[in-house]
PDB file of C-alpha atoms in Angstrom:
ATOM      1  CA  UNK A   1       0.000   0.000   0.000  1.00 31.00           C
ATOM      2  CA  UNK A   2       1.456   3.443  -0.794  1.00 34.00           C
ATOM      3  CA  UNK A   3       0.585   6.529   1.094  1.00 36.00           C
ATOM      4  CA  UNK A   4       1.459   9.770   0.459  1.00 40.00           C
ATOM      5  CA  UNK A   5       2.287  11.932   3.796  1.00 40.00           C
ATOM      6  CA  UNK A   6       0.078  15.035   3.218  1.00 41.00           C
ATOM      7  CA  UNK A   7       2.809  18.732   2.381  1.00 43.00           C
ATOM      8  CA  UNK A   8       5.415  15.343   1.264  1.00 45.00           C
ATOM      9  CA  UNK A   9       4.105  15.627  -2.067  1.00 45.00           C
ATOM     10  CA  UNK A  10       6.545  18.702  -2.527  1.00 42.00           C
ATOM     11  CA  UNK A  11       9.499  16.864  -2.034  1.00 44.00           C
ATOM     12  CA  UNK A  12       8.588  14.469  -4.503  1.00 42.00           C
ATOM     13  CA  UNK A  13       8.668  11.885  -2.368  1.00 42.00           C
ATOM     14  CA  UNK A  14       6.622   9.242  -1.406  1.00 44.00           C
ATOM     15  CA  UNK A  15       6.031   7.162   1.965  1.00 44.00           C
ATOM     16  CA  UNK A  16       5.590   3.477   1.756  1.00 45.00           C
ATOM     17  CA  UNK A  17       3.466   1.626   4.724  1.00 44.00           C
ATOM     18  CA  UNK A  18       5.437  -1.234   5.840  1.00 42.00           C
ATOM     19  CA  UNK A  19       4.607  -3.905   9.218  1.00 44.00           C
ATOM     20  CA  UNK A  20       8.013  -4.175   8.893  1.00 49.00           C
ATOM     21  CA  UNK A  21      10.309  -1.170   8.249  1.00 50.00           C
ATOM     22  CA  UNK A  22       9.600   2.052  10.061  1.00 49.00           C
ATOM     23  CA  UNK A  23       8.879   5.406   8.244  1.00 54.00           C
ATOM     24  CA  UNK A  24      12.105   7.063   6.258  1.00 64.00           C
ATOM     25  CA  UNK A  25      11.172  10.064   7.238  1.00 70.00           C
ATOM     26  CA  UNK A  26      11.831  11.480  10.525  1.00 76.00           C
ATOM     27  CA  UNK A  27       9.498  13.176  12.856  1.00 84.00           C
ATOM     28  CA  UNK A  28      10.554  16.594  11.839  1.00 85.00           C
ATOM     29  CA  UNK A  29       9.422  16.011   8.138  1.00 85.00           C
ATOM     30  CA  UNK A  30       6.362  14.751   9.215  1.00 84.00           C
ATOM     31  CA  UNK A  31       5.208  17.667  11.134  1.00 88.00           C
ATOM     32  CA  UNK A  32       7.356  20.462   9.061  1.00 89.00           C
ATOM     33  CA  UNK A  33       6.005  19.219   5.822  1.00 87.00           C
ATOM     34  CA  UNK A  34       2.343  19.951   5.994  1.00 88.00           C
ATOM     35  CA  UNK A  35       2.837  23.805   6.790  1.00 88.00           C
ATOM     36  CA  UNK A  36       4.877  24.611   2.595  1.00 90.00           C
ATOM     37  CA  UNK A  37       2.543  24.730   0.307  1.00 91.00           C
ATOM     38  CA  UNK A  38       3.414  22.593  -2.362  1.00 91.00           C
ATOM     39  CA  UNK A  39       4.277  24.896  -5.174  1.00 90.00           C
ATOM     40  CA  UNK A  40       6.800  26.680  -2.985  1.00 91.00           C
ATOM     41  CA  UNK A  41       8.405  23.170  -1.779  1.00 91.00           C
ATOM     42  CA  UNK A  42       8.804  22.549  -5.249  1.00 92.00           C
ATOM     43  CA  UNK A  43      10.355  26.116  -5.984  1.00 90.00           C
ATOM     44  CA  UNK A  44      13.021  25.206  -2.537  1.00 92.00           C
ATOM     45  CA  UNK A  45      13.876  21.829  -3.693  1.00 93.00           C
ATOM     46  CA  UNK A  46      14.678  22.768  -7.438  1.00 92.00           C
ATOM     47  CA  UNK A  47      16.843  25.592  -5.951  1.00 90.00           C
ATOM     48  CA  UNK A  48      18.427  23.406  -3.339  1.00 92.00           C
ATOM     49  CA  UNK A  49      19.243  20.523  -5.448  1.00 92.00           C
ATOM     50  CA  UNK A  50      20.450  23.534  -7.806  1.00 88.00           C
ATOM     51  CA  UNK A  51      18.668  23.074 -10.791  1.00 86.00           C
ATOM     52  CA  UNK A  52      19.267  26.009 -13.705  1.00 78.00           C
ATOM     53  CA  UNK A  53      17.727  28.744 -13.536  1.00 71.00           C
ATOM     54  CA  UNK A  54      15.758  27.751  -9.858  1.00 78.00           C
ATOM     55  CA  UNK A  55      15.589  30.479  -7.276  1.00 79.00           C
ATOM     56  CA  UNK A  56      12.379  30.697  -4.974  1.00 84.00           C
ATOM     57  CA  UNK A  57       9.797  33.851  -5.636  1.00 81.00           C
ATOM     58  CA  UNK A  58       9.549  36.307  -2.948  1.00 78.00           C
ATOM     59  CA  UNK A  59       6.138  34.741  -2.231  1.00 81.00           C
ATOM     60  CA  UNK A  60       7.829  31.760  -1.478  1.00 88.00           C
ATOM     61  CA  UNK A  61      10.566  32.818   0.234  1.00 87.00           C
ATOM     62  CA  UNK A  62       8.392  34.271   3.024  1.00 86.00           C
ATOM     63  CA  UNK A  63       6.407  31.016   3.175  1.00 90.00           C
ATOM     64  CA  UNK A  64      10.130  29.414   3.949  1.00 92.00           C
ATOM     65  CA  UNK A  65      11.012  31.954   6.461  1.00 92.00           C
ATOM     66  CA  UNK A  66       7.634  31.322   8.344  1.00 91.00           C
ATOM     67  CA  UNK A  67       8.729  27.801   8.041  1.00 92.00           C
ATOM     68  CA  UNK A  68      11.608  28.216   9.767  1.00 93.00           C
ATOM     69  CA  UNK A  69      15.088  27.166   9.645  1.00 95.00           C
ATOM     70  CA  UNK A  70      14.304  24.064  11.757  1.00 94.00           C
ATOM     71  CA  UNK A  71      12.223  22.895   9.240  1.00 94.00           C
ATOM     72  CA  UNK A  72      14.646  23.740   6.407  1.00 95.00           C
ATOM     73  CA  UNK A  73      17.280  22.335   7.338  1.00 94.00           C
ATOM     74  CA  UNK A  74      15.698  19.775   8.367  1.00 93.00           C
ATOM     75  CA  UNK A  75      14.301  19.061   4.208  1.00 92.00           C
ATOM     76  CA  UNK A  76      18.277  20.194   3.224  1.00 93.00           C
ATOM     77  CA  UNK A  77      19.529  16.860   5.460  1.00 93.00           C
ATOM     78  CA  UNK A  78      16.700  14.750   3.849  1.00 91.00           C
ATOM     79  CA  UNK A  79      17.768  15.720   0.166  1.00 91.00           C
ATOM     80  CA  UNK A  80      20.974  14.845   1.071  1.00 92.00           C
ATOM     81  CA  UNK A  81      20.501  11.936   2.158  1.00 91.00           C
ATOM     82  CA  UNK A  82      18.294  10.741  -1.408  1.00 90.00           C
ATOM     83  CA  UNK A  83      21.266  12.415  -3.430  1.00 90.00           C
ATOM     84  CA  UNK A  84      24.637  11.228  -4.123  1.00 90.00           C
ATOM     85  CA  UNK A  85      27.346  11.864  -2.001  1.00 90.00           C
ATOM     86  CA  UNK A  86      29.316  13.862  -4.318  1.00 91.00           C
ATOM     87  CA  UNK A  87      26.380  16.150  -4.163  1.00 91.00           C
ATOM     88  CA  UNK A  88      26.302  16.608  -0.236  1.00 93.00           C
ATOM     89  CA  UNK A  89      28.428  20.164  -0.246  1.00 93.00           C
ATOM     90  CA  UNK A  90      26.960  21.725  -3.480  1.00 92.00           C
ATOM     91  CA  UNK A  91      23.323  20.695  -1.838  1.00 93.00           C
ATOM     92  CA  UNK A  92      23.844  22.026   1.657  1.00 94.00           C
ATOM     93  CA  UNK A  93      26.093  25.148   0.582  1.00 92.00           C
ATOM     94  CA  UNK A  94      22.368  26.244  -1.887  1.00 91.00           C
ATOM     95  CA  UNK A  95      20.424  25.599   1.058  1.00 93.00           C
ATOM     96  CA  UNK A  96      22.415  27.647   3.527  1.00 93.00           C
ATOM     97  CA  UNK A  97      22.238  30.669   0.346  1.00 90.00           C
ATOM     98  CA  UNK A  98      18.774  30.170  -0.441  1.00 90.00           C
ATOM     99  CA  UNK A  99      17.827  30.752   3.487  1.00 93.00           C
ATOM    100  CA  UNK A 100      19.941  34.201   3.768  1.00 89.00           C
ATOM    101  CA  UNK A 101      18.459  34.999   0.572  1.00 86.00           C
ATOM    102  CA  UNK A 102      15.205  34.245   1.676  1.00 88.00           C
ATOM    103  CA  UNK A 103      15.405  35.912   4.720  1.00 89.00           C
ATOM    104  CA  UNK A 104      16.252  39.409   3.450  1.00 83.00           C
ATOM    105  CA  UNK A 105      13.800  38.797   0.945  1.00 81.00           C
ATOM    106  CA  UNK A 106      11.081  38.772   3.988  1.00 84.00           C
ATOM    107  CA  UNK A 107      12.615  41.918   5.822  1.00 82.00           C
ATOM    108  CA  UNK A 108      12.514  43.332   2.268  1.00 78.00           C
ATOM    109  CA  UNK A 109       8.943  42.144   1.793  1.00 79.00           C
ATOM    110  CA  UNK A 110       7.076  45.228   2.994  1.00 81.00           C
ATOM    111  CA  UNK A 111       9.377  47.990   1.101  1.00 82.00           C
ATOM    112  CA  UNK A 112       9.301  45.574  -2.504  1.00 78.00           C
ATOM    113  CA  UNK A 113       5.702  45.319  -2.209  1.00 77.00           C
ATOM    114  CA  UNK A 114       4.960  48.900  -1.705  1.00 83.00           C
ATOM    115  CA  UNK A 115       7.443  49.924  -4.304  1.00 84.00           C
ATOM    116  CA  UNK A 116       6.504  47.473  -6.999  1.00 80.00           C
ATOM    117  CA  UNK A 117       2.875  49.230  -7.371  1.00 83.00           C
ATOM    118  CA  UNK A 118       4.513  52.407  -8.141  1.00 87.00           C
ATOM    119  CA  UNK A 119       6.291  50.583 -11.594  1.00 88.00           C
ATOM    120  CA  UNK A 120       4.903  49.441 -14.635  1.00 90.00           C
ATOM    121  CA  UNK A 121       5.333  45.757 -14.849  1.00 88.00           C
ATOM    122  CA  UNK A 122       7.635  46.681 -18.428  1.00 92.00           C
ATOM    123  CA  UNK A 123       9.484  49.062 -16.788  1.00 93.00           C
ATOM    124  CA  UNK A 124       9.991  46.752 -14.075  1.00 89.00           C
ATOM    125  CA  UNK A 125      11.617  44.396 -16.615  1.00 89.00           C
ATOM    126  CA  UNK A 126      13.723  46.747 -18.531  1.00 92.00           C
ATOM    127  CA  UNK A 127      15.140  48.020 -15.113  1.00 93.00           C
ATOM    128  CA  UNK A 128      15.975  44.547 -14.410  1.00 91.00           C
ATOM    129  CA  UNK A 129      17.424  43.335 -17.178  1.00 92.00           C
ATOM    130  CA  UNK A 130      19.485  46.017 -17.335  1.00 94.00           C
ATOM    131  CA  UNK A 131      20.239  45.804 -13.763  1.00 93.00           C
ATOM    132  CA  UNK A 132      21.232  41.666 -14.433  1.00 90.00           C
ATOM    133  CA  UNK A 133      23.475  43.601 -17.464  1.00 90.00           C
ATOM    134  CA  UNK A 134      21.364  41.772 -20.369  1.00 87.00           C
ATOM    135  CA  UNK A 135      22.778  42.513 -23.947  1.00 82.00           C
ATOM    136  CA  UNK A 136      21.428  45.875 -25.241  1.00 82.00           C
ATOM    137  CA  UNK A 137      18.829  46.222 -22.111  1.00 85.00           C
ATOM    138  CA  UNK A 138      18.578  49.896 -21.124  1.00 90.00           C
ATOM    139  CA  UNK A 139      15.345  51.688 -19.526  1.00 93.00           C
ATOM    140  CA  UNK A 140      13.539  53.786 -21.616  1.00 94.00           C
ATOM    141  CA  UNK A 141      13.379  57.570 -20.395  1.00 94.00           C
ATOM    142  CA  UNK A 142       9.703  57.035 -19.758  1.00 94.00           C
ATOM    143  CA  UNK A 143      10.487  54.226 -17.514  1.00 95.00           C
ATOM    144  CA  UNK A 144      13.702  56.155 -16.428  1.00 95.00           C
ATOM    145  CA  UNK A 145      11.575  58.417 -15.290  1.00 94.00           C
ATOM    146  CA  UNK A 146       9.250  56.158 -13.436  1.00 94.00           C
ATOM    147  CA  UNK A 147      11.857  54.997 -11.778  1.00 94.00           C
ATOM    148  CA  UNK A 148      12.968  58.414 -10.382  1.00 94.00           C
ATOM    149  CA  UNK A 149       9.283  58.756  -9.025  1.00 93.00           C
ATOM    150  CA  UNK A 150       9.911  55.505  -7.074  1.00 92.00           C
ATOM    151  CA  UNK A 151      12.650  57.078  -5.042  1.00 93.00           C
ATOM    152  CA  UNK A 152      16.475  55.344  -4.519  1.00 93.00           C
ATOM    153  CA  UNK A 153      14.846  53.265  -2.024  1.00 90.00           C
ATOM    154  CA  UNK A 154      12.639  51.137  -4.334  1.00 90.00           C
ATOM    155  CA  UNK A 155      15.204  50.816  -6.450  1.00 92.00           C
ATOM    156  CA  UNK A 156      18.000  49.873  -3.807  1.00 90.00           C
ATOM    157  CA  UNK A 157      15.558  47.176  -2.480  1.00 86.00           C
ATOM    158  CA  UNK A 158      14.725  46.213  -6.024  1.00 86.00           C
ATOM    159  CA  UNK A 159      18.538  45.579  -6.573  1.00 89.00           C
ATOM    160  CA  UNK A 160      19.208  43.621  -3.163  1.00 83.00           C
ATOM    161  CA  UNK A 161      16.074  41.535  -4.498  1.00 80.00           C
ATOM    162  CA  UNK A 162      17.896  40.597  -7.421  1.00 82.00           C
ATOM    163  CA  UNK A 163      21.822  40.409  -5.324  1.00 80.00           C
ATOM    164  CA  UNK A 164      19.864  37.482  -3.322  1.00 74.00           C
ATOM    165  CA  UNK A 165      18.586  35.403  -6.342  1.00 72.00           C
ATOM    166  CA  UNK A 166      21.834  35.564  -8.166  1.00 75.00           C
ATOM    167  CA  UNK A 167      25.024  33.475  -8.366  1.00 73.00           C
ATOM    168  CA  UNK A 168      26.959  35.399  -5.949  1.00 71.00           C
ATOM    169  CA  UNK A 169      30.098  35.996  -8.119  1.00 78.00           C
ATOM    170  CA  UNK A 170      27.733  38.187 -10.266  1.00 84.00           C
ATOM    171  CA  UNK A 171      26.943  40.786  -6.894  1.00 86.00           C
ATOM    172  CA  UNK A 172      29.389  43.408  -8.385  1.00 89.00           C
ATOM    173  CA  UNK A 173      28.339  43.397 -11.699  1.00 92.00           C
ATOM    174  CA  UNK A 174      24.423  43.704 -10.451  1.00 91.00           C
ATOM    175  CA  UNK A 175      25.593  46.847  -8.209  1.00 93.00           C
ATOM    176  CA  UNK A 176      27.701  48.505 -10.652  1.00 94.00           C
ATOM    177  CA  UNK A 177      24.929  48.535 -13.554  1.00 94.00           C
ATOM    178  CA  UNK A 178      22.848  49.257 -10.563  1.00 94.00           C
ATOM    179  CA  UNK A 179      24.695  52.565  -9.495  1.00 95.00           C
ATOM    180  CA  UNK A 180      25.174  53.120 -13.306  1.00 95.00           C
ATOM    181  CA  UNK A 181      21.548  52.999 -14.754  1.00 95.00           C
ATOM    182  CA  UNK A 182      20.130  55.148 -11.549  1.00 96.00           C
ATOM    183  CA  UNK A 183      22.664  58.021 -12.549  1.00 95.00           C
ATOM    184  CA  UNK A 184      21.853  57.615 -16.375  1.00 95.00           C
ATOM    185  CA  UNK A 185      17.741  57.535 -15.037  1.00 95.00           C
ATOM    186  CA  UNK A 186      18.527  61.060 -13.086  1.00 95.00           C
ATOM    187  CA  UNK A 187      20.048  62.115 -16.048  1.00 94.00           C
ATOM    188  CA  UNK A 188      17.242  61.837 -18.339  1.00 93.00           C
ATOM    189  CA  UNK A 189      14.604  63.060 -15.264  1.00 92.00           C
ATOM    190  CA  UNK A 190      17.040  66.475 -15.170  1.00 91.00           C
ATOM    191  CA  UNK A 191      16.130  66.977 -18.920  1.00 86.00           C
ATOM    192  CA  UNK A 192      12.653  68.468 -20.071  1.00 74.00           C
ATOM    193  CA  UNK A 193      10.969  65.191 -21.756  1.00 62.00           C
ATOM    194  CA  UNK A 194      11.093  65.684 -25.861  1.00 63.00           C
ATOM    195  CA  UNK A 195       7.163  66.308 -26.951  1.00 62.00           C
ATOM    196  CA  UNK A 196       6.050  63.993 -29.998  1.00 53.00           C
TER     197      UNK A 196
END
């Protein structure tokens, strides 16, 4: 008979009844696993096992900080465990990054969400990829200018948003184009817009 623990389901595993053989999961799983949502387990476990291109949306990451780093670390140990050994430091060195990221995601949570309504979901994007230095990305002045409106605050928590969900050997290059693109954006504010 195969049962499936309820929250387990976003590990992608699966918990066979036995007479014989006592659960492989400890305790700890048992009674962490029920309180991550399943879609956000998913988004952990992709990132933790380090699969390209798998970071955990801010959504997510405050589900994982309300979690807690009991129960984390707890699910870090049991993917290392089902993994092969030679993937024991890369596993548990994601895990440790994904919970700092996470966590200044949360005590970013607040500002993001407050300064995310005041851009345009495109200019959003072009500040980003220009931000994560993406061949010939630059913000538009109309976003530029949008931007500026935000305030240096938005777009300093913007950029730590981004510092936390990257590899960190690309941190400098994310805060240079940073510090770069808000100058060029003050720029274009401190000229009269051209009329059409």
């Amino acid at each position: 008979m195969l049962v499936v623990l309820p929250g387990l389901e976003a590990t992608g595993l699966e918990v066979e009844e036995s007479a014989k053989a006592p659960p492989p999961y400890p305790p700890i799983i048992a009674s962490c696993a029920p309180k991550l949502p399943k879609n956000c387990g998913d988004e952990v476990k992709e990132s933790v096992l380090g699969l390209e291109g798998s970071v955990p949306t801010a959504d997510c990451c405050c589900q994982l900080v309300r979690w807690g780093k009991t129960c984390h670390d707890a699910f870090a140990q049991l993917l290392v465990s089902r993994e092969p050994v030679s993937q024991k430091s890369s596993i548990l060195t994601n895990s440790k990054t994904i919970w700092e990221g996470c966590v200044h995601v949360e005590k970013q949570s607040p500002i993001i969400s407050s300064c995310a309504a005041k851009l345009s979901k495109n200019c959003g994007d072009e500040v980003k990829h220009s931000v994560l230095g993406l061949q010939g990305s630059v913000p538009t002045d109309k976003c530029c200018r949008q931007l500026f409106r935000s305030g240096k605050t938005c777009h300093d928590a913007f950029v730590q948003l981004l510092v936390s969900r990257e590899p960190s050997s690309q941190k400098s290059s994310i805060l240079e184009n940073s510090k770069t693109i808000w100058e060029e954006c003050v720029e274009v504010v401190a000229q009269p817009p051209v009329s059409s």
